[in-house]
Short mmCIF file of C-alpha atoms in Angstrom, two decimals:
data_model
loop_
_atom_site.label_atom_id
_atom_site.label_comp_id
_atom_site.label_asym_id
_atom_site.label_seq_id
_atom_site.Cartn_x
_atom_site.Cartn_y
_atom_site.Cartn_z
CA MET A 1448 -3.10 -10.32 12.50
CA LYS A 1449 -0.03 -11.84 12.81
CA SER A 1450 2.45 -11.88 9.92
CA TYR A 1451 6.19 -12.01 9.88
CA LYS A 1452 6.05 -11.38 13.83
CA PHE A 1453 4.05 -8.36 13.18
CA LYS A 1454 0.92 -8.11 15.58
CA LYS A 1455 -2.70 -8.06 14.37
CA SER A 1456 -3.59 -4.89 16.45
CA ARG A 1457 -1.54 -3.07 13.84
CA ILE A 1458 -3.59 -4.40 11.08
CA ALA A 1459 -7.31 -3.25 11.72
CA ILE A 1460 -8.05 -0.13 13.71
CA THR A 1461 -5.12 1.53 15.29
CA LEU A 1462 -5.93 2.46 19.11
CA ILE A 1463 -5.96 6.20 19.85
CA ALA A 1464 -7.87 6.73 23.04
CA VAL A 1465 -4.40 8.21 24.47
CA SER A 1466 -3.60 10.19 21.61
CA LEU A 1467 -7.05 11.79 21.73
CA ILE A 1468 -6.49 13.09 25.56
CA VAL A 1469 -3.00 14.04 24.60
CA CYS A 1470 -3.83 15.99 21.58
CA MET A 1471 -6.88 17.80 23.49
CA LEU A 1472 -4.34 18.84 26.03
CA THR A 1473 -1.93 19.85 23.25
CA VAL A 1474 -4.26 21.98 21.53
CA LEU A 1475 -5.36 24.06 24.59
CA LEU A 1476 -1.81 24.50 25.42
CA ALA A 1477 0.10 25.09 22.09
CA GLY A 1478 -2.42 23.56 19.06
CA CYS A 1479 -1.75 20.21 17.04
CA ASN A 1480 -0.76 20.30 13.11
CA LYS A 1481 -3.80 19.68 11.04
CA ALA A 1482 -4.14 16.69 9.00
CA GLU A 1483 -4.74 16.74 5.70
CA VAL A 1484 -7.77 14.26 4.47
CA GLY A 1485 -7.99 13.79 0.50
CA VAL A 1486 -10.00 11.61 -1.82
CA THR A 1487 -7.48 8.57 -2.40
CA PRO A 1488 -7.05 7.75 -6.01
CA ILE A 1489 -7.24 4.38 -6.86
CA ASP A 1490 -3.78 4.52 -8.01
CA VAL A 1491 -2.20 3.79 -4.91
CA PHE A 1492 -3.53 0.16 -5.12
CA PHE A 1493 -1.38 -0.36 -8.14
CA VAL A 1494 1.91 0.84 -7.48
CA GLY A 1495 4.66 -0.98 -9.23
CA ASN A 1496 3.83 -4.29 -9.96
CA MET A 1497 1.30 -5.00 -7.07
CA GLN A 1498 -1.80 -6.98 -7.82
CA LYS A 1499 0.13 -8.56 -10.93
CA ASP A 1500 0.32 -12.41 -11.59
CA VAL A 1501 3.43 -14.23 -11.56
CA THR A 1502 4.12 -16.32 -14.36
CA ASP A 1503 7.19 -18.38 -13.24
CA THR A 1504 6.72 -18.91 -9.69
CA SER A 1505 9.71 -21.23 -9.03
CA SER A 1506 12.11 -18.47 -7.65
CA LEU A 1507 9.07 -17.60 -5.56
CA VAL A 1508 8.74 -21.06 -3.70
CA LYS A 1509 10.25 -21.51 -0.15
CA GLU A 1510 12.66 -24.35 0.25
CA GLY A 1511 10.72 -28.01 0.66
CA LYS A 1512 7.51 -26.12 0.11
CA GLU A 1513 4.97 -25.76 -3.51
CA ILE A 1514 3.16 -23.55 -4.87
CA VAL A 1515 -0.42 -25.30 -6.51
CA GLU A 1516 -2.27 -23.90 -9.25
CA VAL A 1517 -6.19 -23.71 -9.46
CA ASP A 1518 -6.08 -26.26 -12.37
CA GLU A 1519 -4.50 -29.10 -10.21
CA MET A 1520 -7.07 -28.70 -7.48
CA LEU A 1521 -10.29 -28.60 -9.97
CA GLU A 1522 -8.39 -31.65 -12.25
CA THR A 1523 -7.77 -33.98 -8.88
CA GLU A 1524 -11.41 -33.10 -7.72
CA GLY A 1525 -13.25 -32.82 -10.91
CA TRP A 1526 -14.96 -29.81 -10.24
CA THR A 1527 -16.12 -27.43 -12.61
CA LEU A 1528 -17.12 -23.88 -11.90
CA GLU A 1529 -20.56 -24.55 -13.54
CA SER A 1530 -21.33 -27.90 -11.34
CA ASN A 1531 -19.51 -27.36 -8.36
CA PRO A 1532 -19.33 -23.41 -7.52
CA TYR A 1533 -19.29 -23.46 -3.98
CA GLU A 1534 -16.78 -25.98 -3.39
CA VAL A 1535 -14.63 -23.93 -5.86
CA ILE A 1536 -14.98 -21.07 -4.25
CA ALA A 1537 -14.03 -22.66 -0.71
CA GLY A 1538 -11.04 -24.40 -2.26
CA ILE A 1539 -9.40 -21.52 -4.07
CA TYR A 1540 -9.69 -19.39 -0.81
CA ALA A 1541 -7.97 -22.22 1.20
CA LEU A 1542 -5.47 -22.77 -1.64
CA ALA A 1543 -4.67 -19.05 -1.62
CA VAL A 1544 -4.11 -19.04 2.18
CA THR A 1545 -2.04 -22.08 1.86
CA ASN A 1546 0.11 -20.68 -1.27
CA TYR A 1547 0.43 -17.47 0.51
CA ASN A 1548 2.48 -19.04 3.36
CA ASN A 1549 4.83 -20.91 0.93
CA VAL A 1550 6.22 -18.05 -0.68
CA ASN A 1551 9.57 -16.41 0.22
CA ARG A 1552 8.50 -12.63 -0.61
CA SER A 1553 5.49 -10.68 -0.61
CA LEU A 1554 3.98 -7.39 -0.34
CA TYR A 1555 0.90 -6.87 1.52
CA TYR A 1556 -1.02 -3.70 1.62
CA ILE A 1557 -4.31 -2.79 3.45
CA MET A 1558 -6.76 0.16 3.86
CA THR A 1559 -9.05 0.19 6.50
CA ASP A 1560 -12.26 2.60 6.72
CA ALA A 1561 -13.90 1.82 9.96
CA SER A 1562 -17.00 3.44 12.02
CA VAL A 1563 -17.86 3.20 15.47
CA ASN A 1564 -21.55 4.06 16.28
CA ALA A 1565 -22.99 4.23 19.64
CA PHE A 1566 -26.66 4.68 20.34
CA LYS A 1567 -28.43 7.28 23.08
CA CYS A 1568 -25.62 8.07 25.15
CA SER A 1569 -25.98 8.97 28.62
CA ASN A 1570 -23.71 12.05 29.94
CA LEU A 1571 -24.47 13.44 26.20
CA MET A 1572 -27.86 13.99 26.13
CA ASN A 1573 -28.77 10.91 24.83
CA LYS A 1574 -27.20 11.61 21.41
CA ASP A 1575 -25.50 9.22 19.22
CA VAL A 1576 -21.69 9.45 18.84
CA ASN A 1577 -19.89 8.71 15.70
CA VAL A 1578 -16.45 7.94 15.18
CA GLY A 1579 -14.59 7.01 11.56
CA ILE A 1580 -10.95 5.83 11.38
CA ARG A 1581 -8.98 5.70 8.38
CA SER A 1582 -5.84 3.10 8.76
CA THR A 1583 -3.26 2.00 6.16
CA TYR A 1584 -1.08 -0.99 7.28
CA SER A 1585 1.84 -2.64 5.11
CA VAL A 1586 3.95 -5.58 5.18
CA ILE A 1587 6.89 -6.13 3.16
CA SER A 1588 9.36 -9.17 3.21
CA GLY A 1589 11.98 -10.49 0.92
CA LYS A 1590 15.57 -11.21 0.77
CA ASN A 1591 16.50 -7.84 2.45
CA GLY A 1592 14.45 -8.45 5.51
CA ASN A 1593 11.05 -7.06 6.17
CA PHE A 1594 9.26 -3.65 6.62
CA SER A 1595 6.13 -2.80 8.10
CA GLN A 1596 4.14 0.59 8.60
CA THR A 1597 0.85 1.71 10.27
CA VAL A 1598 -0.32 4.97 9.71
CA SER A 1599 -4.15 6.16 10.89
CA GLY A 1600 -5.94 9.03 11.54
CA VAL A 1601 -9.65 9.78 12.82
CA THR A 1602 -11.97 11.29 9.93
CA ILE A 1603 -15.24 11.49 12.09
CA LEU A 1604 -15.79 12.55 15.59
CA ASP A 1605 -19.25 13.64 15.81
CA GLY A 1606 -21.73 13.62 18.93
CA LEU A 1607 -19.08 14.63 21.48
CA GLY A 1608 -19.62 18.07 21.37
CA SER A 1609 -18.23 21.13 18.64
CA ALA A 1610 -15.08 21.61 20.77
CA VAL A 1611 -14.18 17.72 20.72
CA SER A 1612 -15.34 17.35 16.68
CA SER A 1613 -13.26 20.43 15.58
CA LEU A 1614 -10.32 18.23 16.99
CA ARG A 1615 -10.86 14.98 14.87
CA SER A 1616 -8.10 15.91 12.21
CA ASN A 1617 -5.56 16.15 14.81
CA PHE A 1618 -5.54 12.98 16.00
CA GLY A 1619 -3.59 9.57 15.08
CA TRP A 1620 -0.85 7.13 14.91
CA ASN A 1621 1.87 5.84 13.12
CA THR A 1622 4.31 2.91 13.52
CA GLN A 1623 7.09 1.47 11.80
CA THR A 1624 9.38 -1.56 12.20
CA TYR A 1625 12.30 -3.16 10.32
CA SER A 1626 13.59 -6.53 10.87
CA ASN A 1627 16.38 -8.76 9.47
CA SER A 1628 18.13 -12.15 10.63
CA GLU A 1629 20.40 -9.48 12.69
CA PHE A 1630 18.21 -7.10 14.57
CA SER A 1631 14.37 -5.72 14.91
CA ILE A 1632 14.34 -2.08 15.26
CA ASP A 1633 10.55 -0.37 15.93
CA LYS A 1634 9.58 3.81 15.74
CA LYS A 1635 6.33 4.78 17.08
CA GLY A 1636 5.14 8.29 17.21
CA PHE A 1637 1.85 10.18 17.65
CA THR A 1638 1.22 12.22 14.36
CA ALA A 1639 -0.60 15.01 15.27
CA GLY A 1640 -2.81 13.99 12.60
CA ALA A 1641 -1.87 11.33 9.84
CA GLN A 1642 -1.72 12.83 6.45
CA PHE A 1643 -4.14 11.50 3.55
CA TYR A 1644 -2.71 12.78 0.51
CA GLY A 1645 -5.09 12.88 -2.58
CA ALA A 1646 -7.31 14.97 -4.58
CA GLY A 1647 -7.42 18.58 -3.29
CA ASN A 1648 -4.55 18.50 -1.11
CA ASN A 1649 -1.30 17.40 -3.32
CA GLU A 1650 -2.72 14.68 -4.97
CA ALA A 1651 0.98 14.36 -6.82
CA ASN A 1652 1.93 12.68 -3.40
CA ALA A 1653 -0.49 10.22 -2.83
CA THR A 1654 1.47 7.16 -4.93
CA LYS A 1655 4.73 8.24 -3.16
CA TYR A 1656 3.27 7.04 0.02
CA ILE A 1657 1.47 3.74 0.94
CA MET A 1658 -1.88 3.75 0.55
CA GLY A 1659 -1.85 7.48 0.12
CA ALA A 1660 -0.83 8.33 3.73
CA GLY A 1661 1.96 9.75 4.94
CA ASN A 1662 3.90 11.33 8.61
CA PRO A 1663 6.39 13.65 7.48
CA LYS A 1664 6.66 15.16 11.03
CA LEU A 1665 6.97 11.95 13.00
CA ASP A 1666 10.31 12.63 14.18
CA LYS A 1667 9.32 15.19 16.42
CA ARG A 1668 7.49 12.95 18.57
CA THR A 1669 8.78 9.50 18.27
CA ASP A 1670 10.11 6.36 20.69
CA TYR A 1671 12.37 3.97 19.37
CA SER A 1672 12.81 0.27 20.59
CA GLY A 1673 15.00 -2.69 19.09
CA THR A 1674 16.50 -5.47 19.77
CA LEU A 1675 19.00 -8.20 18.26
CA ILE A 1676 17.67 -11.13 16.63
CA LYS A 1677 18.86 -14.63 18.85
CA PRO A 1678 19.75 -17.61 16.61
CA SER A 1679 17.00 -20.21 16.53
CA THR A 1680 17.34 -23.24 18.58
CA GLY A 1681 15.25 -25.00 16.27
CA THR A 1682 13.08 -26.57 19.01
CA SER A 1683 9.70 -25.34 17.85
CA LYS A 1684 7.31 -27.64 15.96
CA PRO A 1685 4.53 -26.62 13.46
CA PRO A 1686 1.12 -27.29 14.24
CA VAL A 1687 -0.06 -30.69 13.12
CA SER A 1688 -2.45 -30.45 10.39
CA ASP A 1689 -4.59 -33.28 9.02
CA ARG A 1690 -5.84 -31.39 5.77
CA GLU A 1691 -5.54 -33.62 2.90
CA TYR A 1692 -4.83 -31.06 0.02
CA PRO A 1693 -3.84 -27.49 -0.25
CA TRP A 1694 -7.25 -26.66 -0.73
CA SER A 1695 -9.08 -28.77 1.89
CA GLU A 1696 -10.78 -26.81 4.79
CA LEU A 1697 -8.44 -24.51 6.82
CA ASP A 1698 -6.97 -25.30 9.99
CA GLN A 1699 -8.13 -22.78 12.95
CA LEU A 1700 -4.95 -21.42 14.85
CA ASP A 1701 -6.15 -19.96 18.36
CA GLU A 1702 -4.11 -17.04 19.62
CA GLY A 1703 -5.80 -16.30 22.60
CA THR A 1704 -8.90 -14.60 23.73
CA VAL A 1705 -9.86 -10.96 24.72
CA THR A 1706 -12.94 -10.17 27.40
CA ILE A 1707 -14.70 -7.12 27.12
CA ASP A 1708 -17.33 -6.25 29.77
CA GLY A 1709 -17.77 -10.22 30.67
CA THR A 1710 -17.82 -11.34 27.15
CA GLU A 1711 -15.24 -13.43 25.99
CA TYR A 1712 -13.88 -13.28 21.99
CA TYR A 1713 -11.57 -15.58 20.24
CA LEU A 1714 -8.31 -14.09 18.53
CA GLY A 1715 -6.28 -16.34 15.65
CA SER A 1716 -5.88 -17.09 11.88
CA TYR A 1717 -7.00 -19.43 9.53
CA GLY A 1718 -3.43 -20.12 8.00
CA ALA A 1719 -2.35 -16.51 7.06
CA GLY A 1720 -2.04 -13.05 8.85
CA TRP A 1721 -4.87 -11.81 6.89
CA ALA A 1722 -7.01 -14.59 6.97
CA THR A 1723 -9.18 -14.30 10.15
CA SER A 1724 -12.52 -15.30 8.47
CA ASN A 1725 -12.98 -18.72 6.94
CA TYR A 1726 -14.39 -19.02 3.66
CA SER A 1727 -13.29 -22.70 3.41
CA LYS A 1728 -16.78 -24.16 4.54
CA THR A 1729 -19.31 -24.05 1.91
CA GLU A 1730 -22.24 -24.45 4.38
CA TYR A 1731 -21.42 -20.77 5.43
CA PHE A 1732 -22.17 -19.24 2.26
CA ASP A 1733 -25.83 -17.60 1.29
CA LYS A 1734 -25.57 -19.45 -2.26
CA GLU A 1735 -28.34 -16.72 -3.78
CA LYS A 1736 -25.66 -14.00 -3.05
CA THR A 1737 -22.29 -15.93 -3.55
CA SER A 1738 -20.72 -16.46 -7.10
CA ILE A 1739 -17.60 -17.02 -8.96
CA SER A 1740 -16.53 -15.81 -12.48
CA TYR A 1741 -13.31 -16.30 -14.33
CA ASP A 1742 -11.74 -13.72 -16.71
CA ALA A 1743 -9.63 -15.84 -19.12
CA ASP A 1744 -7.39 -12.62 -20.46
CA LEU A 1745 -6.31 -12.43 -16.85
CA ASP A 1746 -6.33 -16.02 -15.69
CA LEU A 1747 -8.31 -14.47 -12.67
CA TYR A 1748 -10.98 -16.09 -10.71
CA THR A 1749 -13.23 -13.50 -8.37
CA LEU A 1750 -14.93 -14.49 -5.39
CA ASN A 1751 -18.20 -12.97 -4.27
CA ILE A 1752 -19.06 -14.18 -0.75
CA THR A 1753 -21.67 -13.50 1.56
CA VAL A 1754 -22.09 -15.19 4.75
CA LEU A 1755 -25.48 -16.92 6.03
CA PRO A 1756 -26.25 -14.59 9.02
CA GLU A 1757 -27.01 -17.96 11.05
CA TYR A 1758 -23.13 -18.65 10.44
CA ALA A 1759 -21.40 -15.25 10.62
CA ASP A 1760 -20.21 -15.30 14.05
CA GLU A 1761 -18.85 -18.85 13.24
CA ALA A 1762 -17.51 -17.84 9.84
CA ASN A 1763 -15.73 -14.65 11.29
CA ASP A 1764 -14.80 -15.43 14.95
CA PHE A 1765 -11.49 -14.22 14.77
CA THR A 1766 -12.38 -11.31 12.66
CA LYS A 1767 -15.19 -10.71 15.63
CA GLY A 1768 -12.46 -10.87 18.20
CA LEU A 1769 -10.39 -8.29 16.10
CA LEU A 1770 -13.42 -6.09 15.86
CA VAL A 1771 -14.06 -5.81 19.33
CA ARG A 1772 -10.71 -5.72 20.68
CA ASP A 1773 -9.79 -2.81 18.39
CA THR A 1774 -12.71 -0.89 19.19
CA LYS A 1775 -12.92 -1.07 23.01
CA ASP A 1776 -11.23 2.01 23.31
CA TYR A 1777 -14.01 3.60 21.58
CA ILE A 1778 -17.01 1.72 22.49
CA ALA A 1779 -16.91 -1.73 24.83
CA LEU A 1780 -19.47 -3.93 22.88
CA LYS A 1781 -20.53 -6.54 25.08
CA ASN A 1782 -22.46 -9.84 23.61
CA ALA A 1783 -21.58 -8.45 19.80
CA VAL A 1784 -22.94 -10.31 16.88
CA TYR A 1785 -22.27 -10.16 13.27
CA THR A 1786 -25.07 -8.62 11.03
CA GLN A 1787 -22.87 -8.17 7.73
CA SER A 1788 -19.99 -10.16 6.17
CA THR A 1789 -19.26 -10.04 2.67
CA ALA A 1790 -16.32 -10.34 0.68
CA LYS A 1791 -14.67 -10.05 -2.85
CA ILE A 1792 -11.53 -11.91 -3.29
CA GLU A 1793 -9.38 -12.03 -6.64
CA VAL A 1794 -7.00 -15.25 -7.18
CA TYR A 1795 -4.82 -15.79 -10.11
CA GLY A 1796 -4.83 -19.19 -11.89
CA SER A 1797 -1.12 -19.68 -10.44
CA GLY A 1798 -3.22 -19.67 -6.99
CA LEU A 1799 -1.58 -16.53 -5.57
CA ILE A 1800 -4.31 -13.92 -4.29
CA LYS A 1801 -4.37 -10.39 -6.04
CA SER A 1802 -6.58 -8.46 -3.61
CA MET A 1803 -9.14 -8.97 -1.24
CA GLN A 1804 -12.32 -6.87 0.00
CA ASN A 1805 -14.81 -7.00 2.83
CA ILE A 1806 -17.30 -5.66 4.69
CA ASP A 1807 -18.01 -6.66 8.14
CA THR A 1808 -20.58 -4.99 10.68
CA LEU A 1809 -20.93 -6.15 14.36
CA GLU A 1810 -23.73 -5.07 16.62
CA SER A 1811 -24.95 -5.18 20.21
CA ASN A 1812 -27.98 -3.77 21.37
CA GLU A 1813 -26.90 -3.97 25.20
CA LYS A 1814 -26.00 -1.28 27.01
CA CYS A 1815 -22.28 -0.53 26.48
CA ASP A 1816 -19.91 1.60 27.97
CA LEU A 1817 -18.66 4.48 25.53
CA THR A 1818 -14.72 4.60 26.50
CA VAL A 1819 -13.65 7.54 23.96
CA ALA A 1820 -10.90 9.42 25.57
CA GLY A 1821 -10.77 7.22 28.50
CA GLY A 1822 -14.18 6.60 29.33
CA ILE A 1823 -15.27 9.84 30.42
CA PHE A 1824 -18.43 9.89 28.28
CA GLY A 1825 -20.65 7.41 30.28
CA SER A 1826 -22.76 4.68 28.12
CA CYS A 1827 -24.74 3.99 25.23
CA ASP A 1828 -28.07 2.98 26.62
CA GLU A 1829 -28.97 1.23 23.15
CA GLY A 1830 -26.01 -0.30 22.60
CA GLY A 1831 -23.78 0.36 19.45
CA ARG A 1832 -22.26 -0.94 15.99
CA THR A 1833 -18.87 -1.19 14.43
CA GLN A 1834 -17.92 -1.77 10.61
CA ASN A 1835 -14.93 -2.19 8.73
CA ARG A 1836 -14.68 -1.73 4.76
CA ILE A 1837 -11.38 -3.49 4.10
CA THR A 1838 -9.21 -3.60 0.97
CA ARG A 1839 -6.11 -5.58 1.00
CA VAL A 1840 -3.63 -6.14 -1.99
CA PHE A 1841 -0.57 -8.28 -2.65
CA SER A 1842 2.66 -8.18 -4.60
CA TYR A 1843 5.01 -10.90 -5.20
CA ASP A 1844 7.74 -8.98 -7.54
CA GLU A 1845 11.33 -8.60 -6.45
CA ASP A 1846 11.50 -4.97 -6.34
CA ASP A 1847 8.24 -4.39 -4.55
CA CYS A 1848 9.23 -6.78 -1.72
CA ASP A 1849 12.48 -5.27 -1.19
CA ALA A 1850 12.27 -3.99 2.48
CA LEU A 1851 15.22 -1.76 1.99
CA LYS A 1852 13.43 0.20 -1.06
CA TYR A 1853 10.72 1.57 2.07
CA CYS A 1854 13.37 2.14 4.63
CA ALA A 1855 14.73 4.85 2.22
CA LEU A 1856 11.77 6.03 1.10
CA TYR A 1857 10.05 6.39 4.59
CA TRP A 1858 12.75 5.78 7.52
CA PRO A 1859 15.99 6.89 5.88
CA GLU A 1860 17.71 7.49 9.09
CA LEU A 1861 18.30 3.58 9.22
CA ASN A 1862 21.66 4.20 7.40
CA SER A 1863 22.84 5.94 10.57
CA GLU A 1864 24.36 4.78 13.96
CA LYS A 1865 22.38 7.38 15.78
CA THR A 1866 19.16 5.82 15.15
CA PHE A 1867 20.43 2.58 16.56
CA LYS A 1868 21.59 4.28 19.79
CA LYS A 1869 18.31 5.95 19.93
CA ALA A 1870 16.98 2.15 20.17
CA LYS A 1871 19.09 1.21 22.53
CA ILE A 1872 20.75 -1.62 20.37
CA GLY A 1873 24.48 -1.78 19.63
CA SER A 1874 26.83 -3.58 17.38
CA VAL A 1875 24.64 -2.99 14.84
CA THR A 1876 25.56 -2.09 11.00
CA PRO A 1877 23.46 1.09 9.64
CA LEU A 1878 21.44 0.06 6.60
CA ASP A 1879 23.28 0.70 3.22
CA LEU A 1880 20.69 2.69 1.46
CA SER A 1881 22.71 4.40 -1.04
CA GLY A 1882 21.27 2.27 -4.17
CA TYR A 1883 17.70 3.58 -3.58
CA ALA A 1884 15.73 6.44 -4.42
CA ASP A 1885 14.66 8.76 -1.47
CA ILE A 1886 11.14 10.31 -1.08
CA SER A 1887 12.46 13.35 -3.19
CA SER A 1888 13.38 11.61 -6.19
CA TYR A 1889 10.94 8.50 -5.86
CA LYS A 1890 8.70 8.42 -9.28
CA PRO A 1891 6.22 5.63 -8.71
CA GLN A 1892 4.74 4.07 -12.01
CA ILE A 1893 1.14 2.67 -12.15
CA ASN A 1894 0.21 -0.35 -13.82
CA ASP A 1895 -2.50 -0.51 -16.13
CA LEU A 1896 -4.50 -3.27 -13.95
CA LYS A 1897 -5.98 -0.31 -12.48
CA ASP A 1898 -8.61 -0.01 -15.41
CA LYS A 1899 -10.03 -3.61 -14.60
CA PHE A 1900 -10.52 -3.46 -10.67
CA GLU A 1901 -14.10 -3.31 -9.32
CA SER A 1902 -14.82 -2.12 -5.72
CA LEU A 1903 -16.90 -4.02 -3.35
CA TYR A 1904 -18.19 -0.75 -1.75
CA SER A 1905 -21.09 1.23 -3.10
CA TYR A 1906 -18.97 4.38 -3.61
CA ASP A 1907 -16.39 4.85 -6.01
CA TRP A 1908 -12.98 6.37 -5.77
CA SER A 1909 -13.58 9.32 -7.57
CA THR A 1910 -16.05 10.87 -5.53
CA TYR A 1911 -15.91 9.30 -2.39
CA LYS A 1912 -14.93 11.46 0.69
CA LEU A 1913 -14.05 10.21 4.29
CA GLU A 1914 -16.83 12.29 5.78
CA ASN A 1915 -19.44 10.22 4.11
#
């Protein structure tokens, strides 16, 4: 997904085929560090003021833009939840996407549990292969710049033989980016196993790290890169849109294609980096499984959406492209189709999105190449499947959206000239992080909204284990 210049490939499933090969060799020669995989507590979704509403949005609006409340949409259209539930659902989703682009600060966290299944694989005695990947991604943007981070790790690696399966906790990847009006700097490193803090392995650290995922040994194997930001020439023009209202059907913003084994898939969004599915058209909804509710105490609308099978590919064309592209280093799905598209979306009456959960399943029954570890495992004679279970949470709080806060916690080296020399960019003043807590002194507070959060998934956070 594309948000604040960051690439979509960091949001969904982080590709690790090269990492698999490297770590296998490393284990043989020296051994990889063992990753910690814990049950991530629900607290990680409610650190600070995450998911809280903004009572006064006046300081939050970009110059020349506006944030439109749900009541304005209802009054303008004459809609009610009882008489026009599906129009209201589609309108609220479109409104939330539009408003998100009109704020001057935001925090966006995502946790993805993905699975890849390959059926009847030749070269593996016709066995099935199962891969599980957990990824956490964050984008923070505000007055002090932008910070993003991805931490991922393999949680399941079955069907490739005991030698490979035993190494699953050693694979992963980490990237970090900070940018402001003067420069952009990146740090990328093979994690030798992402650490997912939780019950049973240092649970106290879970809320100290984004989505409970950390990598304290990143610097031992890290690549840096950077660039100075050139002043804008002002020649670019925004795309032309004929949307009548902020809640009108969303525009489709194409960003290219990806071709897998002769099948072309589309990439893009519907107006915001996280909006790669289109829920702004009522004809897409399975009306027996789609509903809306309103919590007056929180001034919160909850949208429960299931897309009709015959519209699943159309409504999720960009999500489909992402899933296929980001799993191509595990399995090359040919002529894949959607078999499940479900979403649970919370939007405040202010028009600001609070959270979004999705279950997306994509399948192909055609023979596909099994590409784990560079394609050395042959093909899957009966096709394969990939499924994503995604939780996204948002905040608009000024402290939550301070990028320097996250640099101080997870990338404190940005206060040193040495770091910028590694990135091969000069004439940059190191960041002043002296007024922020470091990871040892950081004591995150959890807000009380966690007691009212309902999961779309069939498990609860207190008992779920990644191996399930």
